[in-house]
Amino acid sequence: AQKVTQAQTEISVVEKEDVTLDCVYETRDTTYYLFWYKQPPSGELVFLIRRNSFDEQNEISGRYSWNFQKSTSSFNFTITASQVVDSAVYFCALSEDNYGQNFVFGPGTRLSVLP
Amino acid sequence: DSGVTQTPKHLITATGQRVTLRCSPRSGDLSVYWYQQSLDQGLQFLIQYYNGEERAKGNILERFSAQQFPDLHSELNLSSLELGDSALYFCASSLDLLSTDTQYFGPGTRLTVL
């Protein structure tokens, strides 16, 4: 069965610090998709990234970057120079295919960025 | 504003009842996804539709059903409601099924079953 582990339940950092959120996944599939979502205190969900298993290139989007390592089954998310607005719960997720088959979320990591 | 609308925002009902949650995707988006977020189960994917057809099923109970209509809006029907169905139900949409597609989420419908 597919599984996503986010071992860090809560993280607190001071503004401008860099922070990495860990995501470790388990799957027997050779093709799969990985996702990150953000849920700010207001409650809405925000899609951040979708990455397929064939694309191991790291992704950078502004202050956000993602490190995909098949060898360690990890898809970690780093926020550089964190800001208070980054405070949110971040969810990592795994899907067997692009349609959402066997889609599973991790439990989430609550990030608090203090001023 | 993501462009995805969900109605109603809040719904309070009793056990055993049936409710319908509605989602209107962003203009032009063909895919609709439903998710449930509860304290007990966390975030769960329920079901996905693409251009009117069901494409993937997640942890959706048999008491729940969904459909996507020709105008691409979607409805999630929850019947024989139980206390444990109390949750936030999110709808999301995306243009297509390509791996580069961004998903846009609605604000959610908060369902309280008493």
Short mmCIF file of C-alpha atoms in Angstrom, two decimals:
data_model
loop_
_atom_site.label_atom_id
_atom_site.label_comp_id
_atom_site.label_asym_id
_atom_site.label_seq_id
_atom_site.Cartn_x
_atom_site.Cartn_y
_atom_site.Cartn_z
CA ALA A 1 0.00 0.00 0.00
CA GLN A 2 1.12 3.51 -0.67
CA LYS A 3 2.17 5.60 2.30
CA VAL A 4 3.45 9.11 2.96
CA THR A 5 5.31 10.02 6.12
CA GLN A 6 5.90 13.54 7.32
CA ALA A 7 7.82 12.95 10.50
CA GLN A 8 7.88 16.60 11.54
CA THR A 9 4.56 17.33 13.17
CA GLU A 10 5.37 20.95 13.97
CA ILE A 11 8.26 23.24 13.15
CA SER A 12 8.90 26.75 14.40
CA VAL A 13 11.41 29.06 12.81
CA VAL A 14 12.20 32.74 13.01
CA GLU A 15 11.56 34.87 9.97
CA LYS A 16 14.33 34.78 7.36
CA GLU A 17 15.51 31.35 8.41
CA ASP A 18 15.56 28.56 5.85
CA VAL A 19 13.41 25.55 6.67
CA THR A 20 13.09 22.10 5.13
CA LEU A 21 9.96 20.00 5.40
CA ASP A 22 10.58 16.29 5.02
CA CYS A 23 8.45 13.89 3.04
CA VAL A 24 9.19 10.18 2.73
CA TYR A 25 6.98 7.96 0.63
CA GLU A 26 6.44 4.26 0.06
CA THR A 27 5.18 2.76 -3.18
CA ARG A 28 5.71 -0.35 -5.24
CA ASP A 29 4.89 1.46 -8.44
CA THR A 30 7.61 2.53 -10.83
CA THR A 31 5.45 5.38 -12.07
CA TYR A 32 3.90 7.69 -9.54
CA TYR A 33 3.24 11.34 -8.78
CA LEU A 34 4.23 13.42 -5.78
CA PHE A 35 2.54 16.58 -4.60
CA TRP A 36 2.86 19.34 -2.03
CA TYR A 37 -0.06 21.41 -0.77
CA LYS A 38 -0.27 24.35 1.61
CA GLN A 39 -3.12 25.07 4.02
CA PRO A 40 -2.79 28.52 5.62
CA PRO A 41 -4.62 29.37 8.85
CA SER A 42 -7.53 30.65 6.77
CA GLY A 43 -8.22 27.02 5.84
CA GLU A 44 -8.12 26.95 2.07
CA LEU A 45 -5.89 24.48 0.25
CA VAL A 46 -3.25 25.65 -2.16
CA PHE A 47 -1.60 23.39 -4.70
CA LEU A 48 2.17 23.93 -4.79
CA ILE A 49 3.69 21.30 -7.04
CA ARG A 50 3.12 18.00 -8.83
CA ARG A 51 6.14 15.93 -9.86
CA ASN A 52 6.19 12.60 -11.69
CA SER A 53 8.62 9.85 -10.80
CA PHE A 54 10.53 10.13 -14.07
CA ASP A 55 11.51 13.70 -13.44
CA GLU A 56 14.16 13.79 -10.73
CA GLN A 57 15.25 17.32 -11.44
CA ASN A 58 14.99 19.62 -8.49
CA GLU A 59 12.44 22.37 -8.82
CA ILE A 60 12.78 25.96 -7.72
CA SER A 61 9.99 28.49 -7.63
CA GLY A 62 10.96 31.74 -5.98
CA ARG A 63 11.75 31.01 -2.35
CA TYR A 64 10.41 27.48 -2.66
CA SER A 65 12.46 24.50 -3.80
CA TRP A 66 11.86 20.79 -3.93
CA ASN A 67 14.42 18.00 -3.73
CA PHE A 68 13.26 14.70 -5.19
CA GLN A 69 15.49 11.73 -4.41
CA LYS A 70 14.30 8.34 -5.59
CA SER A 71 17.16 6.59 -3.84
CA THR A 72 15.82 7.64 -0.46
CA SER A 73 12.14 7.86 -1.50
CA SER A 74 12.03 11.45 -0.39
CA PHE A 75 10.50 14.61 -1.78
CA ASN A 76 11.57 17.36 0.56
CA PHE A 77 10.41 20.95 0.45
CA THR A 78 12.62 23.89 1.39
CA ILE A 79 11.53 27.44 2.03
CA THR A 80 14.36 29.92 1.82
CA ALA A 81 14.27 33.13 3.85
CA SER A 82 10.96 32.19 5.44
CA GLN A 83 8.28 34.80 5.99
CA VAL A 84 5.36 34.99 8.40
CA VAL A 85 3.00 34.37 5.47
CA ASP A 86 4.60 30.95 5.05
CA SER A 87 2.98 29.85 8.32
CA ALA A 88 0.68 27.00 7.35
CA VAL A 89 0.21 23.27 7.39
CA TYR A 90 2.01 21.64 4.51
CA PHE A 91 0.88 18.31 3.11
CA CYS A 92 2.89 15.96 0.96
CA ALA A 93 0.92 13.47 -1.14
CA LEU A 94 1.47 10.51 -3.45
CA SER A 95 -0.62 9.19 -6.32
CA GLU A 96 -0.28 6.08 -8.42
CA ASP A 97 -1.21 7.96 -11.55
CA ASN A 98 -2.14 11.37 -12.78
CA TYR A 99 -5.81 10.73 -12.19
CA GLY A 100 -5.51 10.27 -8.45
CA GLN A 101 -5.56 6.49 -8.29
CA ASN A 102 -4.44 5.33 -4.84
CA PHE A 103 -3.95 8.93 -3.82
CA VAL A 104 -2.70 9.32 -0.26
CA PHE A 105 -1.85 12.38 1.81
CA GLY A 106 0.73 12.63 4.54
CA PRO A 107 -0.39 13.84 7.97
CA GLY A 108 0.99 17.31 7.38
CA THR A 109 3.64 19.50 9.00
CA ARG A 110 2.57 22.65 10.78
CA LEU A 111 5.07 25.41 10.12
CA SER A 112 5.08 28.50 12.28
CA VAL A 113 7.25 31.39 11.18
CA LEU A 114 7.75 33.84 14.00
CA PRO A 115 8.50 37.52 13.39
CA ASP B 1 -9.86 34.01 -5.52
CA SER B 2 -9.12 30.66 -7.19
CA GLY B 3 -12.16 30.81 -9.46
CA VAL B 4 -13.57 27.59 -8.00
CA THR B 5 -16.83 28.04 -6.16
CA GLN B 6 -18.42 25.73 -3.65
CA THR B 7 -21.86 25.95 -2.17
CA PRO B 8 -22.98 25.99 0.50
CA LYS B 9 -20.14 27.24 2.70
CA HIS B 10 -21.62 25.72 5.80
CA LEU B 11 -24.14 22.96 6.25
CA ILE B 12 -25.58 21.64 9.48
CA THR B 13 -27.76 18.58 9.35
CA ALA B 14 -28.77 15.54 11.36
CA THR B 15 -27.70 11.93 11.25
CA GLY B 16 -29.49 9.89 8.63
CA GLN B 17 -30.06 12.84 6.33
CA ARG B 18 -28.86 13.40 2.79
CA VAL B 19 -27.05 16.48 1.50
CA THR B 20 -25.66 17.69 -1.80
CA LEU B 21 -22.50 19.73 -2.11
CA ARG B 22 -21.95 21.67 -5.27
CA CYS B 23 -18.76 22.70 -7.02
CA SER B 24 -18.27 24.95 -10.02
CA PRO B 25 -14.81 24.64 -11.54
CA ARG B 26 -12.77 27.46 -13.00
CA SER B 27 -13.92 28.46 -16.43
CA GLY B 28 -12.40 26.07 -18.96
CA ASP B 29 -11.24 23.47 -16.44
CA LEU B 30 -12.33 19.95 -17.33
CA SER B 31 -11.18 18.05 -14.25
CA VAL B 32 -12.89 18.19 -10.89
CA TYR B 33 -11.60 16.58 -7.71
CA TRP B 34 -13.27 16.07 -4.33
CA TYR B 35 -11.43 15.81 -1.02
CA GLN B 36 -12.51 15.35 2.57
CA GLN B 37 -10.67 16.75 5.57
CA SER B 38 -11.68 15.53 9.00
CA LEU B 39 -10.02 15.53 12.39
CA ASP B 40 -10.02 11.73 12.51
CA GLN B 41 -8.97 10.85 8.99
CA GLY B 42 -7.00 13.88 7.92
CA LEU B 43 -7.06 14.77 4.25
CA GLN B 44 -8.45 12.16 1.90
CA PHE B 45 -8.99 12.10 -1.83
CA LEU B 46 -12.53 11.04 -2.67
CA ILE B 47 -13.06 11.07 -6.41
CA GLN B 48 -12.06 12.73 -9.67
CA TYR B 49 -14.03 13.49 -12.82
CA TYR B 50 -12.74 14.53 -16.19
CA ASN B 51 -15.11 16.01 -18.73
CA GLY B 52 -18.07 14.21 -17.23
CA GLU B 53 -16.43 10.84 -16.70
CA GLU B 54 -15.21 9.35 -13.45
CA ARG B 55 -11.43 8.87 -13.71
CA ALA B 56 -10.28 7.90 -10.23
CA LYS B 57 -11.84 6.81 -7.01
CA GLY B 58 -10.29 7.21 -3.60
CA ASN B 59 -11.64 6.57 -0.14
CA ILE B 60 -15.21 7.38 -1.05
CA LEU B 61 -17.84 5.56 0.97
CA GLU B 62 -20.68 3.74 -0.74
CA ARG B 63 -23.08 6.17 0.93
CA PHE B 64 -21.40 8.94 -1.08
CA SER B 65 -21.74 9.54 -4.78
CA ALA B 66 -20.71 12.22 -7.18
CA GLN B 67 -21.21 13.29 -10.74
CA GLN B 68 -20.00 15.90 -13.17
CA PHE B 69 -22.62 17.47 -15.37
CA PRO B 70 -22.36 18.58 -19.02
CA ASP B 71 -21.71 22.16 -17.91
CA LEU B 72 -18.79 20.70 -15.90
CA HIS B 73 -20.07 21.57 -12.46
CA SER B 74 -19.97 18.70 -10.01
CA GLU B 75 -22.09 17.55 -7.13
CA LEU B 76 -21.13 15.34 -4.20
CA ASN B 77 -24.07 13.57 -2.62
CA LEU B 78 -23.75 12.29 0.92
CA SER B 79 -26.52 10.08 2.28
CA SER B 80 -27.38 8.30 5.51
CA LEU B 81 -25.13 10.78 7.23
CA GLU B 82 -23.22 9.78 10.32
CA LEU B 83 -21.48 11.89 12.94
CA GLY B 84 -18.14 10.87 11.44
CA ASP B 85 -19.03 12.50 8.13
CA SER B 86 -18.59 15.89 9.74
CA ALA B 87 -15.70 17.39 7.82
CA LEU B 88 -14.51 20.04 5.43
CA TYR B 89 -15.15 19.01 1.85
CA PHE B 90 -12.94 20.59 -0.78
CA CYS B 91 -13.41 20.67 -4.48
CA ALA B 92 -10.57 21.43 -6.87
CA SER B 93 -10.34 21.81 -10.61
CA SER B 94 -7.62 21.67 -13.22
CA LEU B 95 -7.54 22.30 -16.93
CA ASP B 96 -6.65 18.80 -17.97
CA LEU B 97 -4.87 15.70 -16.77
CA LEU B 98 -1.37 16.69 -17.77
CA SER B 99 1.31 16.34 -15.19
CA THR B 100 2.00 20.04 -15.31
CA ASP B 101 -1.54 21.10 -14.57
CA THR B 102 -2.11 23.27 -11.54
CA GLN B 103 -5.02 22.41 -9.28
CA TYR B 104 -7.19 25.24 -8.00
CA PHE B 105 -9.16 24.71 -4.82
CA GLY B 106 -12.48 26.06 -3.73
CA PRO B 107 -13.00 27.45 -0.23
CA GLY B 108 -14.61 24.25 0.99
CA THR B 109 -17.96 23.28 2.45
CA ARG B 110 -17.99 22.65 6.17
CA LEU B 111 -20.46 19.90 6.98
CA THR B 112 -21.59 19.38 10.55
CA VAL B 113 -23.67 16.32 11.30
CA LEU B 114 -25.48 16.46 14.64
#
